[in-house]
XYZ file of C-alpha atoms in Angstrom:
284
model
C 0.000 0.000 0.000
C 1.341 3.494 -0.744
C 2.830 5.214 2.341
C 0.210 7.919 1.957
C -3.302 7.886 0.556
C -2.961 11.556 -0.403
C -3.983 12.510 -3.924
C -0.858 14.212 -5.267
C -0.624 16.518 -8.314
C 1.133 13.681 -10.135
C -1.755 11.289 -9.450
C -4.276 13.902 -10.567
C -2.451 14.342 -13.857
C -2.211 10.564 -14.323
C -5.977 10.201 -13.854
C -6.641 13.007 -16.354
C -4.193 11.567 -18.887
C -5.610 8.053 -18.590
C -9.183 9.300 -18.931
C -8.149 11.334 -21.962
C -6.744 8.175 -23.506
C -10.140 6.486 -23.180
C -9.604 4.511 -19.966
C -12.894 4.218 -18.092
C -13.361 5.311 -14.478
C -13.879 1.695 -13.226
C -10.620 0.688 -14.925
C -8.787 3.613 -13.313
C -10.119 2.639 -9.899
C -9.104 -0.991 -10.444
C -5.594 0.073 -11.445
C -5.262 2.203 -8.306
C -6.441 -0.725 -6.149
C -3.847 -2.997 -7.742
C -1.229 -0.434 -6.692
C -2.419 -0.620 -3.091
C -4.958 2.167 -2.906
C -8.012 1.765 -0.694
C -11.124 1.359 -2.857
C -13.051 4.213 -1.213
C -10.080 6.572 -1.597
C -9.620 5.534 -5.229
C -13.307 6.066 -6.053
C -13.352 9.476 -4.402
C -10.083 10.526 -6.069
C -11.228 9.568 -9.559
C -14.617 11.233 -9.140
C -13.192 14.466 -7.706
C -10.325 14.753 -10.177
C -12.463 14.093 -13.238
C -15.243 16.364 -12.029
C -12.788 19.219 -11.380
C -11.170 18.644 -14.769
C -14.528 18.679 -16.534
C -15.522 21.833 -14.646
C -12.340 23.530 -15.857
C -13.014 22.466 -19.439
C -16.596 23.642 -19.155
C -15.609 27.103 -17.925
C -13.001 27.412 -20.673
C -15.825 26.782 -23.165
C -17.918 29.525 -21.615
C -20.382 27.207 -19.860
C -22.115 28.280 -16.624
C -20.136 27.535 -13.474
C -20.997 24.361 -11.603
C -22.843 24.695 -8.285
C -23.263 22.305 -5.332
C -26.004 19.734 -5.874
C -27.845 17.222 -3.683
C -25.966 13.952 -3.335
C -27.065 10.701 -1.691
C -24.532 9.148 0.679
C -23.581 6.226 -1.549
C -19.779 6.526 -1.771
C -19.327 3.186 0.014
C -21.997 1.434 -2.102
C -24.643 0.793 0.584
C -27.573 -1.486 -0.146
C -29.884 0.820 1.819
C -29.989 4.367 3.196
C -31.618 5.071 6.557
C -34.040 7.996 6.161
C -35.362 7.887 9.712
C -38.589 5.926 9.399
C -37.596 3.365 6.751
C -34.689 1.877 4.835
C -34.577 3.076 1.224
C -32.888 0.651 -1.168
C -30.135 1.729 -3.580
C -30.908 -0.251 -6.735
C -28.661 1.432 -9.317
C -26.214 4.333 -9.453
C -24.599 6.148 -12.375
C -21.901 8.798 -11.990
C -22.176 10.782 -15.240
C -24.889 11.817 -15.392
C -25.577 11.350 -11.704
C -28.610 9.051 -11.729
C -29.631 6.905 -8.756
C -32.566 4.510 -8.649
C -34.103 4.024 -5.206
C -36.493 1.335 -4.005
C -38.980 1.357 -1.123
C -39.160 5.132 -0.809
C -42.941 4.861 -0.316
C -45.205 2.022 0.772
C -48.150 1.032 -1.468
C -50.507 2.570 1.106
C -48.618 5.889 1.037
C -48.632 5.891 -2.768
C -52.392 5.404 -2.790
C -52.896 8.124 -0.169
C -51.049 10.633 -2.365
C -53.090 9.623 -5.422
C -56.360 9.896 -3.478
C -55.473 13.357 -2.152
C -54.392 14.587 -5.589
C -57.164 13.117 -7.751
C -59.881 15.755 -7.106
C -57.462 18.581 -8.000
C -56.045 17.271 -11.285
C -55.997 19.534 -14.364
C -54.100 19.665 -17.670
C -50.386 19.869 -16.873
C -48.573 23.133 -17.554
C -44.904 23.854 -18.145
C -42.877 26.866 -17.018
C -42.842 29.592 -19.665
C -39.246 30.832 -19.493
C -39.886 33.620 -21.973
C -42.191 35.319 -19.472
C -41.777 33.508 -16.142
C -45.361 32.223 -16.278
C -46.900 28.858 -17.228
C -48.361 27.438 -20.427
C -49.972 24.348 -21.950
C -47.289 22.457 -23.882
C -48.098 19.896 -26.586
C -45.036 17.890 -25.488
C -46.659 17.216 -22.119
C -49.971 15.382 -22.281
C -50.594 14.534 -18.631
C -52.853 15.940 -15.912
C -51.273 17.320 -12.763
C -51.482 19.305 -9.541
C -49.170 20.677 -6.848
C -49.251 20.148 -3.098
C -47.926 22.916 -0.893
C -44.840 21.879 1.038
C -45.961 19.906 4.088
C -49.625 20.211 3.065
C -50.686 16.897 4.609
C -49.150 14.151 6.721
C -48.056 11.797 3.937
C -46.559 14.622 1.851
C -44.673 16.029 4.852
C -43.365 12.545 5.689
C -42.149 12.043 2.111
C -40.437 15.435 2.065
C -38.550 14.631 5.268
C -37.383 11.349 3.754
C -36.192 13.059 0.584
C -34.225 15.663 2.547
C -32.351 12.908 4.398
C -32.002 10.712 1.330
C -30.206 13.277 -0.835
C -28.688 15.492 1.890
C -30.474 18.682 0.875
C -32.478 21.129 3.024
C -36.187 20.396 3.086
C -36.982 24.078 2.532
C -35.058 24.034 -0.774
C -37.691 21.784 -2.332
C -40.570 22.934 -4.487
C -44.025 21.663 -3.644
C -44.645 18.049 -4.643
C -46.205 17.713 -8.085
C -48.450 14.727 -8.889
C -48.976 13.720 -12.530
C -51.450 11.305 -14.124
C -50.746 9.779 -17.543
C -53.539 7.959 -19.385
C -52.890 5.577 -22.324
C -50.916 7.429 -24.988
C -49.912 10.270 -22.678
C -46.231 11.197 -22.494
C -43.738 13.962 -21.731
C -41.216 14.333 -24.536
C -37.504 14.713 -23.627
C -36.653 17.963 -21.879
C -34.398 19.503 -19.221
C -35.655 20.481 -15.769
C -33.329 23.452 -15.220
C -34.409 26.913 -16.346
C -32.730 28.129 -19.532
C -30.499 31.051 -18.491
C -30.808 32.537 -21.984
C -34.562 33.117 -21.695
C -35.854 36.538 -20.571
C -38.273 35.120 -18.002
C -35.658 33.054 -16.165
C -34.364 35.806 -13.791
C -37.844 36.238 -12.311
C -38.211 32.459 -11.866
C -34.846 32.238 -10.092
C -35.903 34.808 -7.485
C -37.938 32.091 -5.742
C -34.948 29.889 -4.857
C -32.342 29.899 -7.594
C -31.883 27.224 -10.207
C -33.258 23.735 -10.024
C -30.319 21.431 -9.271
C -31.940 17.990 -8.932
C -35.104 16.020 -9.628
C -36.733 13.022 -7.949
C -39.404 11.172 -9.942
C -41.445 8.891 -7.670
C -43.626 6.114 -9.090
C -47.012 5.827 -7.396
C -48.443 2.850 -9.311
C -47.495 0.114 -11.781
C -48.561 0.837 -15.376
C -49.311 -2.302 -17.356
C -47.013 -1.278 -20.229
C -44.868 1.727 -21.089
C -44.395 4.905 -19.107
C -40.699 4.559 -18.309
C -38.430 7.507 -17.550
C -35.964 7.818 -20.422
C -32.527 9.475 -20.573
C -31.787 9.643 -24.328
C -28.193 10.896 -23.974
C -27.009 7.922 -21.897
C -29.142 5.985 -23.054
C -31.157 4.656 -20.130
C -34.776 3.807 -19.405
C -36.076 3.359 -15.856
C -39.184 1.223 -15.477
C -41.999 2.735 -13.367
C -42.436 0.495 -10.327
C -44.634 1.533 -7.405
C -42.696 2.945 -4.448
C -39.448 3.381 -6.403
C -37.914 6.720 -7.368
C -35.251 7.888 -9.806
C -33.001 10.774 -8.733
C -30.803 12.858 -11.003
C -28.839 16.064 -10.457
C -27.442 18.742 -12.758
C -24.656 21.020 -11.551
C -25.122 23.632 -14.285
C -28.053 24.676 -16.512
C -26.549 23.218 -19.679
C -26.982 20.130 -21.905
C -23.460 19.024 -20.926
C -25.070 17.572 -17.774
C -26.648 14.903 -20.025
C -29.882 15.114 -18.012
C -32.193 15.237 -21.008
C -35.092 13.038 -19.940
C -38.690 12.258 -20.742
C -41.711 10.208 -19.812
C -42.255 7.492 -22.427
C -45.834 6.998 -23.653
C -48.080 4.808 -21.530
C -49.196 2.029 -23.863
C -51.509 0.138 -21.514
C -53.067 1.122 -18.208
C -52.253 4.418 -16.513
C -49.297 5.986 -14.713
C -49.226 8.091 -11.561
C -45.995 9.784 -10.478
C -44.916 12.456 -8.018
C -42.074 14.823 -8.916
C -39.914 16.721 -6.442
C -37.681 19.483 -7.804
C -34.861 20.769 -5.618
C -33.498 24.329 -5.821
C -30.167 25.941 -4.916
C -31.694 27.910 -2.060
C -34.895 28.066 -0.026
C -37.928 27.925 -2.302
C -40.439 30.638 -1.439
C-alpha cells in the first residue's frame, strides 16, 4: 500500500491523462487498487479529479459555473440508506450523469394516499414559460397534474422529510410536490428540468430559490405497459415500479449535464408519479 493515501498533483495528472486516452473510471479505480490504494479513496479521487477537470473544461468553453447539488450518501456502495422511518434501497447508481434509482421510498398505502389526495385537484399539466416567467400548456406534455404545498398533509410532509435525508439537501429548498397522471398514450417528450439562463423570463423564476439542481421522480403505481423515464443521452430507461424513485442532479443549466429526460408513452393502463424538484436555495 502506498505510504500515503494523499492525492498528489502527479496522481491527478495521471488520472486526467488516462481518462483522456479512453480509460474508463472503473478501470482507473481498479488500477489504483492494484497499486495498493483503498477502494473508497480511489473512487473518491477519480470522481473528484475528473469532475474538477470537466468543470475547468466547461468554464473554458464559456459554460455556466458548476454549483453544489444534492448527493445521496452512496460513496461506500450501501444497499440501503436510513431515512429515519424506513430503509430506502439503492438499486442502481450512475456517476455521469448522476442518476440513482431508489427502491422502497414509499409504501403502497402511502402511494395510494397521495393519489387519493391529488385526484380531485387534477388539471391539464402546464410547463414553465421561461420567456415570461409564467406557465403554459405544452403539446409535449400530455398529462394531468397538480401541486401540493410543502408539508400540506401528513403523507406529503413525511415524504419530504425522507427526501431531505435521502439526498442530503435542506427540506426548505424543495418545491411543492407535483403529482402527474398519464392515461394511455400520454407522455412527456424529452426535456431539461433546469431553467434556460438565456430566456428573458428566467431571472424572475430564479428569485424564488435559484436554479433547479436535482429532480426526484417517484412512481405511485405500476402501469401495465410503457411509461418509463428515459434518458436519451445515456441511453437509459427506468421502469416505473410503485414505491421506487429515480433521482438525477445537474450542476449547471446546460446540456453538458446529459440530463435530457422524458416520460415514455403509456401504452396500456395508466401511470401516476410524483415529482420533487430541488433548488439551490430556499424555495419561497
